[in-house]
Structure formats: C-alpha cells, structure tokens
Short mmCIF file of C-alpha atoms in Angstrom, two decimals:
data_model
loop_
_atom_site.label_atom_id
_atom_site.label_comp_id
_atom_site.label_asym_id
_atom_site.label_seq_id
_atom_site.Cartn_x
_atom_site.Cartn_y
_atom_site.Cartn_z
CA MET A 68 -23.73 24.82 14.41
CA ILE A 69 -20.19 26.16 14.65
CA GLN A 70 -18.90 29.41 13.21
CA ALA A 71 -15.19 29.41 12.42
CA THR A 72 -12.94 32.46 12.65
CA VAL A 73 -10.03 33.13 10.30
CA GLY A 74 -7.28 35.67 10.35
CA PHE A 75 -7.12 37.46 6.99
CA ILE A 76 -3.69 38.65 5.84
CA VAL A 77 -2.73 40.06 2.44
CA TYR A 78 0.86 39.67 1.30
CA GLY A 79 2.96 41.07 -1.56
CA VAL A 80 6.08 43.17 -2.09
CA HIS A 81 4.62 45.66 -4.58
CA LYS A 82 2.26 47.40 -2.18
CA ASP A 83 1.37 50.85 -0.83
CA GLY A 84 -0.15 51.92 -4.15
CA LEU A 85 2.77 50.89 -6.34
CA ARG A 86 1.60 50.72 -9.97
CA ASP A 87 2.63 48.48 -12.83
CA PRO A 88 3.96 49.96 -16.10
CA MET A 89 0.38 50.11 -17.41
CA GLY A 90 -0.62 52.36 -14.55
CA SER A 91 -2.70 49.88 -12.51
CA PRO A 92 -1.94 49.21 -8.84
CA PHE A 93 -0.27 45.83 -8.40
CA ILE A 94 -2.57 45.13 -5.44
CA ASP A 95 -6.27 45.35 -6.24
CA GLU A 96 -7.95 46.77 -3.13
CA ALA A 97 -11.46 46.23 -4.50
CA LEU A 98 -10.68 42.54 -5.00
CA ILE A 99 -9.50 42.22 -1.40
CA ILE A 100 -12.70 43.83 -0.11
CA GLU A 101 -14.77 41.47 -2.28
CA ALA A 102 -12.84 38.43 -1.02
CA LYS A 103 -13.46 39.35 2.61
CA THR A 104 -17.12 40.06 1.93
CA GLU A 105 -17.67 36.64 0.34
CA LEU A 106 -15.99 34.84 3.22
CA ARG A 107 -18.29 36.61 5.66
CA LYS A 108 -21.33 35.78 3.53
CA ALA A 109 -20.27 32.13 3.67
CA GLY A 110 -20.38 32.20 7.47
CA LEU A 111 -16.81 32.90 8.51
CA GLN A 112 -15.82 35.52 11.04
CA LEU A 113 -12.72 37.53 10.12
CA VAL A 114 -9.89 38.99 12.16
CA GLU A 115 -8.22 41.39 9.73
CA HIS A 116 -4.61 42.50 9.63
CA ASP A 117 -4.37 46.00 8.18
CA THR A 118 -0.80 45.89 6.87
CA VAL A 119 0.05 44.10 3.63
CA ILE A 120 3.01 41.96 4.68
CA ALA A 121 6.20 41.80 2.66
CA SER A 122 9.19 41.93 5.04
CA LYS A 123 10.23 39.37 7.64
CA GLN A 124 9.34 41.79 10.43
CA GLU A 125 5.86 42.47 9.01
CA ALA A 126 5.23 38.76 8.57
CA ALA A 127 6.39 37.95 12.10
CA GLU A 128 4.19 40.64 13.65
CA ALA A 129 1.09 39.61 11.71
CA LEU A 130 1.36 35.89 12.29
CA LYS A 131 2.33 36.18 15.95
CA LYS A 132 -0.82 38.23 16.47
CA MET A 133 -2.92 35.53 14.83
CA LYS A 134 -1.11 32.78 16.73
CA ARG A 135 -1.90 34.39 20.09
CA ASP A 136 -5.51 35.23 19.29
CA ASP A 137 -7.64 32.40 20.71
CA ARG A 138 -10.51 33.34 18.40
CA VAL A 139 -8.52 32.45 15.28
CA ASP A 140 -8.93 28.89 13.97
CA ALA A 141 -6.94 29.36 10.78
CA VAL A 142 -5.21 32.08 8.82
CA VAL A 143 -6.03 32.97 5.21
CA LEU A 144 -2.99 34.35 3.41
CA PHE A 145 -4.34 36.19 0.38
CA SER A 146 -1.92 36.71 -2.49
CA GLY A 147 -1.91 40.43 -3.31
CA THR A 148 0.96 40.26 -5.80
CA TRP A 149 4.31 38.50 -6.03
CA VAL A 150 6.42 38.06 -2.93
CA TRP A 151 9.79 36.85 -1.72
CA ALA A 152 8.86 33.57 -0.07
CA ALA A 153 11.87 33.63 2.27
CA HIS A 154 10.43 36.71 3.95
CA ILE A 155 7.26 34.86 4.97
CA VAL A 156 7.82 31.10 5.33
CA GLY A 157 9.61 31.36 8.68
CA ALA A 158 6.72 33.25 10.26
CA VAL A 159 4.21 30.82 8.75
CA ARG A 160 6.20 27.87 10.09
CA ASP A 161 6.12 29.38 13.57
CA PHE A 162 2.37 29.98 13.28
CA ALA A 163 1.88 26.35 12.26
CA SER A 164 3.28 25.21 15.62
CA SER A 165 0.03 26.46 17.19
CA GLY A 166 -1.89 23.70 15.41
CA LYS A 167 -4.10 26.24 13.66
CA GLY A 168 -4.91 25.92 9.97
CA ILE A 169 -3.21 27.68 7.07
CA VAL A 170 -4.87 28.60 3.77
CA LEU A 171 -3.07 30.18 0.83
CA TRP A 172 -5.64 31.78 -1.46
CA THR A 173 -4.73 32.97 -4.93
CA HIS A 174 -7.36 34.68 -7.05
CA PRO A 175 -6.47 34.17 -10.74
CA ARG A 176 -6.20 36.93 -13.33
CA SER A 177 -3.05 38.05 -15.09
CA GLN A 178 -2.98 41.64 -13.88
CA GLY A 179 -1.37 41.93 -10.46
CA TRP A 180 0.86 38.85 -10.68
CA ARG A 181 -1.01 37.12 -7.88
CA PRO A 182 -0.42 33.57 -9.21
CA VAL A 183 3.33 34.15 -8.92
CA GLY A 184 3.02 35.21 -5.29
CA GLY A 185 0.70 32.29 -4.54
CA LEU A 186 2.80 29.60 -6.18
CA VAL A 187 6.14 30.70 -4.76
CA LEU A 188 4.78 30.71 -1.20
CA HIS A 189 2.97 27.40 -1.78
CA GLY A 190 6.20 25.86 -3.06
CA GLY A 191 8.18 27.28 -0.17
CA LEU A 192 5.86 25.75 2.41
CA LEU A 193 5.94 22.40 0.60
CA GLU A 194 9.74 22.58 0.61
CA ILE A 195 9.94 22.97 4.40
CA GLY A 196 7.06 20.62 5.17
CA VAL A 197 4.41 23.00 6.51
CA ALA A 198 0.92 21.57 6.02
CA HIS A 199 -1.51 23.98 4.40
CA ARG A 200 -4.36 24.25 1.92
CA PHE A 201 -3.59 25.91 -1.40
CA VAL A 202 -6.68 27.36 -3.07
CA TYR A 203 -6.33 28.72 -6.59
CA GLY A 204 -9.72 30.00 -7.64
CA ALA A 205 -11.82 33.06 -8.37
CA ILE A 206 -14.05 34.63 -5.75
CA GLU A 207 -17.14 34.11 -7.89
CA GLU A 208 -16.53 30.36 -8.23
CA PRO A 209 -18.59 28.59 -5.51
CA ASP A 210 -16.07 25.84 -4.86
CA THR A 211 -13.35 28.40 -4.14
CA VAL A 212 -14.98 29.89 -1.07
CA GLY A 213 -16.43 26.48 -0.18
CA ARG A 214 -12.97 24.92 0.06
CA ILE A 215 -11.82 27.70 2.37
CA VAL A 216 -14.91 27.50 4.57
CA SER A 217 -14.87 23.71 4.98
CA TYR A 218 -11.16 23.80 5.85
CA ALA A 219 -11.68 26.60 8.36
CA ARG A 220 -14.54 24.71 10.03
CA ALA A 221 -12.37 21.60 10.23
CA ALA A 222 -9.61 23.66 11.82
CA HIS A 223 -12.12 25.04 14.30
CA LEU A 224 -13.18 21.54 15.31
CA LYS A 225 -9.55 20.49 15.74
CA ASN A 226 -8.98 23.47 18.03
CA VAL A 227 -12.15 22.76 20.04
CA LEU A 228 -11.05 19.18 20.71
CA ASN A 229 -7.65 20.27 21.98
CA MET A 230 -7.49 20.25 25.82
CA SER A 231 -11.13 19.18 26.12
CA THR A 232 -12.53 16.22 28.06
CA VAL A 233 -14.64 13.27 26.98
CA GLY A 234 -16.91 11.65 29.56
CA ALA A 235 -17.08 7.86 29.70
CA PHE A 236 -19.77 6.36 31.93
CA GLY A 237 -19.18 2.69 32.66
CA GLY A 238 -17.09 0.13 30.82
CA ARG A 239 -17.25 -1.51 27.43
CA GLY A 240 -20.81 -2.15 26.29
CA MET A 241 -22.02 -5.47 24.85
CA GLY A 242 -18.49 -6.74 24.27
CA GLN A 243 -17.64 -4.13 21.62
CA THR A 244 -14.13 -4.51 20.23
CA CYS A 245 -14.58 -1.85 17.54
CA GLY A 246 -15.39 1.17 19.66
CA VAL A 247 -12.83 1.06 22.45
CA ALA A 248 -10.32 3.85 22.95
CA ASP A 249 -6.65 4.09 23.82
CA PRO A 250 -6.54 7.23 26.03
CA SER A 251 -2.93 7.94 25.08
CA GLN A 252 -3.76 7.77 21.37
CA TRP A 253 -6.70 10.14 21.83
CA MET A 254 -4.49 12.61 23.66
CA ARG A 255 -1.78 12.35 21.01
CA MET A 256 -4.15 12.69 18.05
CA PHE A 257 -6.73 15.16 19.33
CA GLY A 258 -5.54 16.58 22.66
CA LEU A 259 -8.60 14.95 24.29
CA ASP A 260 -8.61 13.57 27.82
CA ILE A 261 -10.93 10.67 28.63
CA ASP A 262 -12.54 10.89 32.08
CA SER A 263 -14.03 7.53 33.07
CA ARG A 264 -16.84 7.41 35.63
CA ASP A 265 -18.87 4.60 37.15
CA THR A 266 -22.58 4.64 36.29
CA THR A 267 -23.53 4.55 39.98
CA GLU A 268 -23.03 8.31 40.05
CA ILE A 269 -25.74 8.64 37.39
CA ILE A 270 -28.19 6.56 39.45
CA ARG A 271 -27.52 8.58 42.60
CA THR A 272 -28.00 11.82 40.70
CA ALA A 273 -31.16 10.52 39.03
CA GLU A 274 -32.75 9.69 42.36
CA ARG A 275 -32.03 13.22 43.61
CA ILE A 276 -33.92 14.81 40.71
CA SER A 277 -36.82 16.71 42.25
CA GLU A 278 -40.49 16.50 41.38
CA ASP A 279 -40.31 20.14 40.31
CA GLN A 280 -37.59 19.27 37.77
CA LEU A 281 -39.69 16.45 36.37
CA GLN A 282 -42.74 18.68 36.06
CA ALA A 283 -40.73 21.46 34.44
CA LEU A 284 -39.78 19.07 31.62
CA GLN A 285 -43.40 18.20 30.71
CA PRO A 286 -44.15 21.19 28.42
CA ARG A 287 -41.07 20.45 26.33
CA LEU A 288 -42.02 16.81 25.94
CA GLN A 289 -45.51 17.89 24.94
CA GLU A 290 -43.98 20.15 22.27
CA LEU A 291 -41.61 17.50 20.91
CA PHE A 292 -43.92 14.48 21.01
CA GLY A 293 -47.42 15.94 21.14
CA ALA A 294 -47.92 14.06 24.43
CA VAL A 295 -46.19 13.23 27.69
CA PRO A 296 -45.20 9.71 28.75
CA ALA A 297 -47.61 7.61 30.76
CA GLU A 298 -47.04 7.86 34.48
CA ASN A 299 -45.26 4.73 35.68
CA ARG A 300 -42.03 3.83 37.40
CA VAL A 301 -40.15 2.81 34.24
CA ASN A 302 -40.97 6.04 32.40
CA GLU A 303 -40.13 8.16 35.42
CA ARG A 304 -36.75 6.49 35.76
CA SER A 305 -36.05 7.08 32.06
CA THR A 306 -36.82 10.77 32.51
CA ARG A 307 -34.71 11.00 35.65
CA LEU A 308 -31.85 9.34 33.80
CA TYR A 309 -31.92 12.01 31.10
CA LEU A 310 -31.90 14.88 33.59
CA ALA A 311 -29.12 13.22 35.61
CA ILE A 312 -26.84 12.64 32.61
CA LYS A 313 -27.35 16.21 31.47
CA GLU A 314 -26.55 17.54 34.95
CA ILE A 315 -23.31 15.57 35.20
CA VAL A 316 -22.15 16.32 31.63
CA ASP A 317 -22.70 20.04 32.20
CA ARG A 318 -21.09 20.02 35.64
CA GLU A 319 -17.99 18.17 34.44
CA ASP A 320 -17.80 20.25 31.25
CA TYR A 321 -17.56 17.22 28.97
CA LEU A 322 -17.28 18.13 25.31
CA PHE A 323 -19.17 14.93 24.52
CA TYR A 324 -19.66 11.58 26.20
CA THR A 325 -20.28 7.87 25.79
CA ILE A 326 -22.16 5.52 28.08
CA GLN A 327 -22.05 1.76 28.60
CA SER A 328 -25.85 1.40 28.74
CA PHE A 329 -25.79 -2.40 28.81
CA PRO A 330 -24.78 -4.35 30.80
CA GLY A 331 -25.21 -2.03 33.76
CA LEU A 332 -27.72 0.77 33.79
CA ALA A 333 -30.27 -1.01 31.62
CA ASP A 334 -30.42 -3.84 34.16
CA ASP A 335 -29.93 -1.85 37.34
CA TYR A 336 -32.08 1.23 36.68
CA ALA A 337 -33.40 1.96 33.17
CA ALA A 338 -32.39 1.67 29.53
CA THR A 339 -30.70 4.80 28.20
CA CYS A 340 -32.73 5.13 24.97
CA PHE A 341 -34.85 8.09 26.02
CA ALA A 342 -31.97 9.83 27.76
CA GLN A 343 -29.77 9.52 24.68
CA SER A 344 -32.58 10.76 22.44
CA MET A 345 -33.05 13.87 24.52
CA MET A 346 -29.33 14.56 24.89
CA LEU A 347 -29.00 14.38 21.10
CA GLU A 348 -32.02 16.68 20.82
CA ASP A 349 -30.27 19.12 23.17
CA GLY A 350 -27.23 19.16 20.87
CA TYR A 351 -24.85 16.98 22.88
CA GLY A 352 -22.47 14.59 21.17
CA ALA A 353 -23.15 11.13 22.57
CA SER A 354 -23.03 7.40 21.95
CA THR A 355 -23.96 4.18 23.69
CA LEU A 356 -21.95 1.02 24.44
CA SER A 357 -18.85 3.10 25.26
CA ASP A 358 -18.30 3.46 21.53
CA PHE A 359 -15.84 6.36 21.49
CA ASN A 360 -15.48 6.41 17.71
CA THR A 361 -19.21 6.89 17.20
CA ALA A 362 -19.29 9.54 19.94
CA LEU A 363 -16.64 11.65 18.23
CA THR A 364 -18.34 11.25 14.85
CA VAL A 365 -21.66 12.38 16.32
CA PHE A 366 -19.96 15.38 17.93
CA LEU A 367 -18.36 16.41 14.63
CA LEU A 368 -21.62 16.08 12.69
CA MET A 369 -23.58 17.86 15.42
CA SER A 370 -21.13 20.76 15.26
CA LEU A 371 -21.28 21.01 11.47
CA SER A 372 -24.98 20.45 10.75
CA ARG A 373 -28.04 22.63 11.16
CA GLU A 374 -30.00 19.51 12.11
CA ARG A 375 -29.68 16.97 14.90
CA ILE A 376 -27.75 13.73 14.38
CA TYR A 377 -28.96 10.13 14.38
CA TYR A 378 -26.77 7.12 15.04
CA GLY A 379 -28.03 3.57 14.75
CA ASP A 380 -27.35 0.12 13.40
CA LEU A 381 -26.79 -0.50 9.71
CA GLN A 382 -29.65 -2.93 10.17
CA HIS A 383 -30.06 -3.89 6.53
CA ILE A 384 -28.17 -3.07 3.34
CA ASP A 385 -29.52 -3.82 -0.13
CA ARG A 386 -26.52 -4.19 -2.44
CA LYS A 387 -28.61 -3.75 -5.60
CA THR A 388 -30.66 -0.70 -4.71
CA LYS A 389 -28.04 0.79 -2.32
CA GLU A 390 -30.79 1.23 0.25
CA ILE A 391 -29.75 1.12 3.90
CA LYS A 392 -32.03 0.91 6.90
CA ILE A 393 -30.60 2.56 10.00
CA ILE A 394 -32.43 1.41 13.11
CA GLY A 395 -31.31 2.63 16.52
CA ASP A 396 -32.41 0.76 19.63
CA GLY A 397 -34.93 3.36 20.67
CA ALA A 398 -32.64 6.40 20.57
CA CYS A 399 -33.16 9.24 18.11
CA PRO A 400 -33.68 13.01 18.50
CA PRO A 401 -37.43 13.60 18.11
CA SER A 402 -37.00 16.68 15.91
CA LEU A 403 -35.87 14.41 13.05
CA ALA A 404 -39.39 13.02 12.62
CA GLY A 405 -40.68 13.48 9.08
CA LYS A 406 -44.01 13.92 7.31
CA LEU A 407 -45.24 10.45 8.25
CA GLY A 408 -45.93 11.61 11.76
CA PRO A 409 -44.37 13.17 14.86
CA ALA A 410 -42.07 11.30 17.20
CA GLY A 411 -43.78 9.05 19.70
CA PHE A 412 -42.99 7.02 22.79
CA ALA A 413 -42.24 3.31 22.83
CA GLU A 414 -40.54 0.75 25.05
CA HIS A 415 -37.00 -0.48 24.78
CA GLY A 416 -38.52 -3.89 24.32
CA ILE A 417 -35.50 -6.23 24.51
CA PRO A 418 -35.36 -7.78 28.00
CA THR A 419 -32.10 -9.63 27.28
CA GLU A 420 -30.44 -6.22 26.81
CA GLY A 421 -31.77 -4.59 29.93
CA GLY A 422 -34.18 -6.20 32.32
CA ALA A 423 -35.16 -2.89 33.90
CA GLY A 424 -36.89 -1.75 30.71
CA GLY A 425 -37.09 1.85 29.63
CA LEU A 426 -38.79 4.51 27.60
CA SER A 427 -37.68 4.88 23.99
CA VAL A 428 -38.50 6.98 20.92
CA ARG A 429 -40.25 5.90 17.73
CA LEU A 430 -40.14 7.88 14.48
CA ILE A 431 -39.20 7.80 10.80
CA CYS A 432 -36.43 10.21 9.84
CA LYS A 433 -37.42 13.05 7.55
CA SER A 434 -36.26 13.32 3.95
CA GLY A 435 -33.13 15.22 3.02
CA GLU A 436 -29.58 15.11 1.71
CA GLY A 437 -26.65 14.31 3.94
CA VAL A 438 -23.91 11.88 4.81
CA LEU A 439 -23.26 8.57 6.51
CA ALA A 440 -19.99 8.55 8.40
CA ARG A 441 -18.10 6.93 11.20
CA LEU A 442 -14.63 7.16 12.66
CA GLY A 443 -12.95 3.78 13.12
CA ARG A 444 -9.61 2.13 13.72
CA VAL A 445 -7.84 -0.44 11.59
CA ASN A 446 -4.79 -2.04 13.13
CA GLY A 447 -4.65 0.81 15.63
CA GLU A 448 -4.79 3.64 13.07
CA PHE A 449 -7.73 6.01 12.75
CA GLN A 450 -9.71 6.23 9.55
CA MET A 451 -13.09 7.75 8.74
CA MET A 452 -15.61 6.35 6.30
CA ILE A 453 -17.74 9.02 4.60
CA THR A 454 -20.38 8.70 1.89
CA ARG A 455 -23.04 11.02 0.58
CA ALA A 456 -26.59 9.83 1.13
CA THR A 457 -30.23 10.66 0.47
CA ILE A 458 -32.72 10.14 3.31
CA PHE A 459 -36.24 9.29 2.17
CA GLU A 460 -39.60 8.40 3.70
CA PRO A 461 -41.57 5.38 2.45
CA SER A 462 -45.04 5.98 1.04
CA PRO A 463 -47.89 5.87 3.56
CA GLU A 464 -49.12 2.68 1.89
CA GLN A 465 -45.77 0.92 2.39
CA VAL A 466 -44.62 2.32 5.70
CA GLN A 467 -45.99 -0.32 8.04
CA GLN A 468 -44.66 -3.13 5.89
CA ARG A 469 -41.23 -1.48 5.86
CA LEU A 470 -41.29 -1.04 9.63
CA ASN A 471 -42.26 -4.66 10.19
CA GLU A 472 -39.36 -6.01 8.15
CA SER A 473 -36.86 -5.82 11.00
CA GLY A 474 -39.14 -7.43 13.56
CA ILE A 475 -38.88 -4.35 15.77
CA PRO A 476 -41.17 -1.77 14.15
CA PHE A 477 -41.34 0.53 17.16
CA TRP A 478 -37.70 1.65 17.11
CA PRO A 479 -36.63 4.73 15.09
CA HIS A 480 -35.98 4.09 11.40
CA GLY A 481 -33.90 5.99 8.89
CA PHE A 482 -34.32 4.96 5.24
CA VAL A 483 -31.24 5.95 3.28
CA THR A 484 -29.89 5.60 -0.24
CA ALA A 485 -26.07 5.61 -0.20
CA HIS A 486 -24.29 7.31 -3.09
CA CYS A 487 -21.36 4.91 -3.21
CA ASP A 488 -20.12 1.48 -4.15
CA ILE A 489 -21.91 -0.66 -1.56
CA ASP A 490 -19.31 -3.41 -1.70
CA ALA A 491 -16.61 -0.85 -0.94
CA LEU A 492 -18.69 0.45 1.98
CA LEU A 493 -19.13 -3.03 3.40
CA GLN A 494 -15.44 -3.83 3.20
CA HIS A 495 -14.31 -0.58 4.82
CA TRP A 496 -17.01 -0.09 7.47
CA THR A 497 -15.63 -0.76 10.96
CA ASN A 498 -18.71 -1.15 13.12
CA GLU A 499 -22.42 -1.91 13.02
CA TYR A 500 -23.20 1.75 13.72
CA ALA A 501 -23.59 4.54 11.19
CA CYS A 502 -23.93 8.23 11.99
CA LEU A 503 -26.42 10.10 9.84
CA GLY A 504 -26.07 13.84 9.35
CA TYR A 505 -28.17 16.25 7.28
CA GLY A 506 -26.45 18.71 4.96
CA GLU A 507 -24.45 18.35 1.75
CA GLU A 508 -21.72 20.56 3.19
CA LEU A 509 -20.85 17.89 5.77
CA TYR A 510 -18.95 15.70 3.31
CA PRO A 511 -16.10 18.12 2.48
CA ALA A 512 -15.91 19.37 6.07
CA LEU A 513 -15.41 15.84 7.43
CA ALA A 514 -12.82 15.13 4.75
CA ASP A 515 -10.99 18.32 5.72
CA PHE A 516 -11.14 17.36 9.41
CA CYS A 517 -9.36 14.15 8.49
CA GLU A 518 -6.73 16.19 6.65
CA VAL A 519 -5.99 18.55 9.53
CA THR A 520 -5.89 15.82 12.19
CA GLY A 521 -4.05 13.05 10.35
CA ILE A 522 -6.98 10.64 10.05
CA LYS A 523 -7.04 8.51 6.90
CA PRO A 524 -10.22 9.44 4.97
CA ILE A 525 -12.14 6.67 3.20
CA LEU A 526 -14.24 8.72 0.78
CA LEU A 527 -16.84 6.31 -0.52
#
C-alpha cells in the first residue's frame, strides 16, 4: 500500500506575527500545526517549508524546492491569510510543469481572512489554466482531509507510472480487441514504456529453476493453502512458471505486466492460472490475455488497497438484485479466501484453452466493502468505470449450489452486490473482466487518478 508525500507550504501577506485590529495574529500557528498533524494521521508524509510565502521570491524558492524534491508527489498550499495572487501564481505554474499535484486548502472561519486568500489564489490559477484541487473545509471535517489524501495518493500513482516500464509477454490473447494497447498513447498519457517479450524466455527460465528453489517454496504454499500440490509434471511446471515470471519481472524492473497465456504458454508448457495467483499474492500488478487495461487497473488497486486484488470475468449479472458473480479462470490470490474455507488447488480444466493443463486456485472471496473498476478505451480515448460494491459469502447451505451454477465450480468465485444502476454499468463496461478491490477509500482515489491523468471517469 502506497504512502504519498506532500510538500506543505503556508502562504499569506500578513505574517511574522502581524495582528489584526482586534489583537489576534492574522496567521493562526496552532491551526497550521493541527492541519499538519491531521494529514500525518491520515497517512501522508510531509515535507515542510518553514517560511510563510508572500513575495514572488519566497514563492519561487519554496516551489522550486518542492519541484526538485523527488519525494514530493503534490504540494499543499495552505491559506494562512489573504495574499496577492500575482505574487504566487507564476511559481505555482512553474511547479505544475513537473506533473506533480497541487492542492489549495482553505480552512474556514472568519478570523484570519483565510477564505479571501484561498479564493483569490484559486481564481488566479483557474484564470491561467493551472489544474489543481481546491479544498474549502475544516480540519475536523472527515471529508476535508480525505479529499486531500485521495488526491495526493492519485498524484503519487501518476508520478510512479512516469518513466516506468510495463512488461508484455506474448501477443494478444484469445482475440481480445478490448485490451490492446497503443504504445505511443501509453507513453503520452502515463509516461509508460511497453516492453514486449516472447514467452519462450519464460519457458527457458522455468526449466532452469532448480530443485532447491522448488523446495524452498513449499512452506509458503503450505501456509497459504494448508497443503502442497500433488507431485506431478503439470503441477511442477505450474510452479516453475510462477518462479520464472517473478524472476524476469524483477530482473527487468517491470512496474507491472501482462501475459498472453493462451494461445501459447497454456498449450506449449502450462496454463498461467497458478502463476498469476501467486504473483497477485506477492503484490504484483498483472493480467492475462495481454489485457493492458486490466493490468493497469490491477496495479492501481494493488497500490491503494490493504488487501490483494482479484480480477475475473463478470460471469453473471442479475439486473434485479444487482448481484454479480466474478469468476476468474483459476487465478486469484489465495489470501482472499473467506470464512467458507481456505484456498485450495484445482485444475485449469478447459482443454480448448490450453492443452498442456495447469494448476489453478479455488476459493470464495471473503466479505467486505470495496469497488469494481476497470480502465477501458472508447473510440481510442481512455475512460475508467468505477462502482462501489459489497462482497459477500453465500450461506454454507447454499454455497455448493451457487458454485455449480456456472458449470465450473472449481474456479475462484467472488459474489458481489454492485451499488449502482446495473443497466448503466452494462452499457459502459468495456470488457468481460472486472477488477475487485477491497476498501471504501479506493473509490475517491481512483476518481482522483482519472482527474490527474486526463482519463474520463464513469462513476457508476
């Protein structure tokens, strides 16, 4: 789970202890300390600037420092009192060229004239076209700090993507039209380079995995599944595939990756279900079928959530009850297993989608609150569908019946109630996959990521 860092700068012309006619300092130092304390409590790291900025020189020095500091994802400009906007907007505009986020925070209350300083700077930045978030709210109001934190985390993710590399193993999987990527568009939008590799490198690496490496993995599998896979050639290849993918992804320093899976590896060596499950369990952003849009969505959710992420087919949607069954083809991080039992081993089980067979994971996702989301493209333009959702587990009496409904009961199931207009979801959804993340805080953070990167948000 990421931790964003913000530069904290106070601005205002009536500073250095200057008092109003009633004898109170224009700038409330106790309020500033409280604001910084609450941001830290909410999980942000702060880089503080000691000088309250008022002049053009002070503004330039403060914002250049934040621009050059690689730790800083966004700057929080806290309104101390009123200000001359022309003394600050030029420095803020220059800072904005770094791609980092900008938050203007104004704590209300009449004494101190903070709203005047906040609104004049907000208006000045709107006038010259500098994107920013304007937050007008009291420290004690939960949504105030929440709006700053979600925006800062989105800015952090934007900065992480910049100049990173995505791994792509193999070509387009199963004829997908709605997951392909234009490398130039990904560079333009996110600063991400796509490094394409043939899957033969994975097979060669898998066959070089030593017996010692295989044995060293057994205790972890015992911990996650309560057992180790049966000893046979198919299961061994599935395990080797996981260790090989992890070795290559780490060696090449891929931020996340996607893999063709089928046709290709699943016919020539082993299905990728188990490997993908374990990579997700290890905290790697990943997808199958060379679905780049799902891969990026998984990476974003993985970075924002305290839990692991599950992606799978929107296998069935009940328009009346708003219930959705998400069933992945054998791939799911085992730690998401709920009260109905620990994760277990199964077979991929579909010979027409991989004659080599392969080990897979079976489980029912645990209960919780979260989101369903997926990045997509419509007519070449990115958009992201996001809806809040409740994950639930069927009763023990009903569970087998519910598993049997799809005809493939041994693949991982997520039972979800979507908090949205189902018809709107169906019309806007751009793929058969959905990405499931745990945590109510994911919804605003994903929406803010869309804002800072220029993606059209579809908030369902």
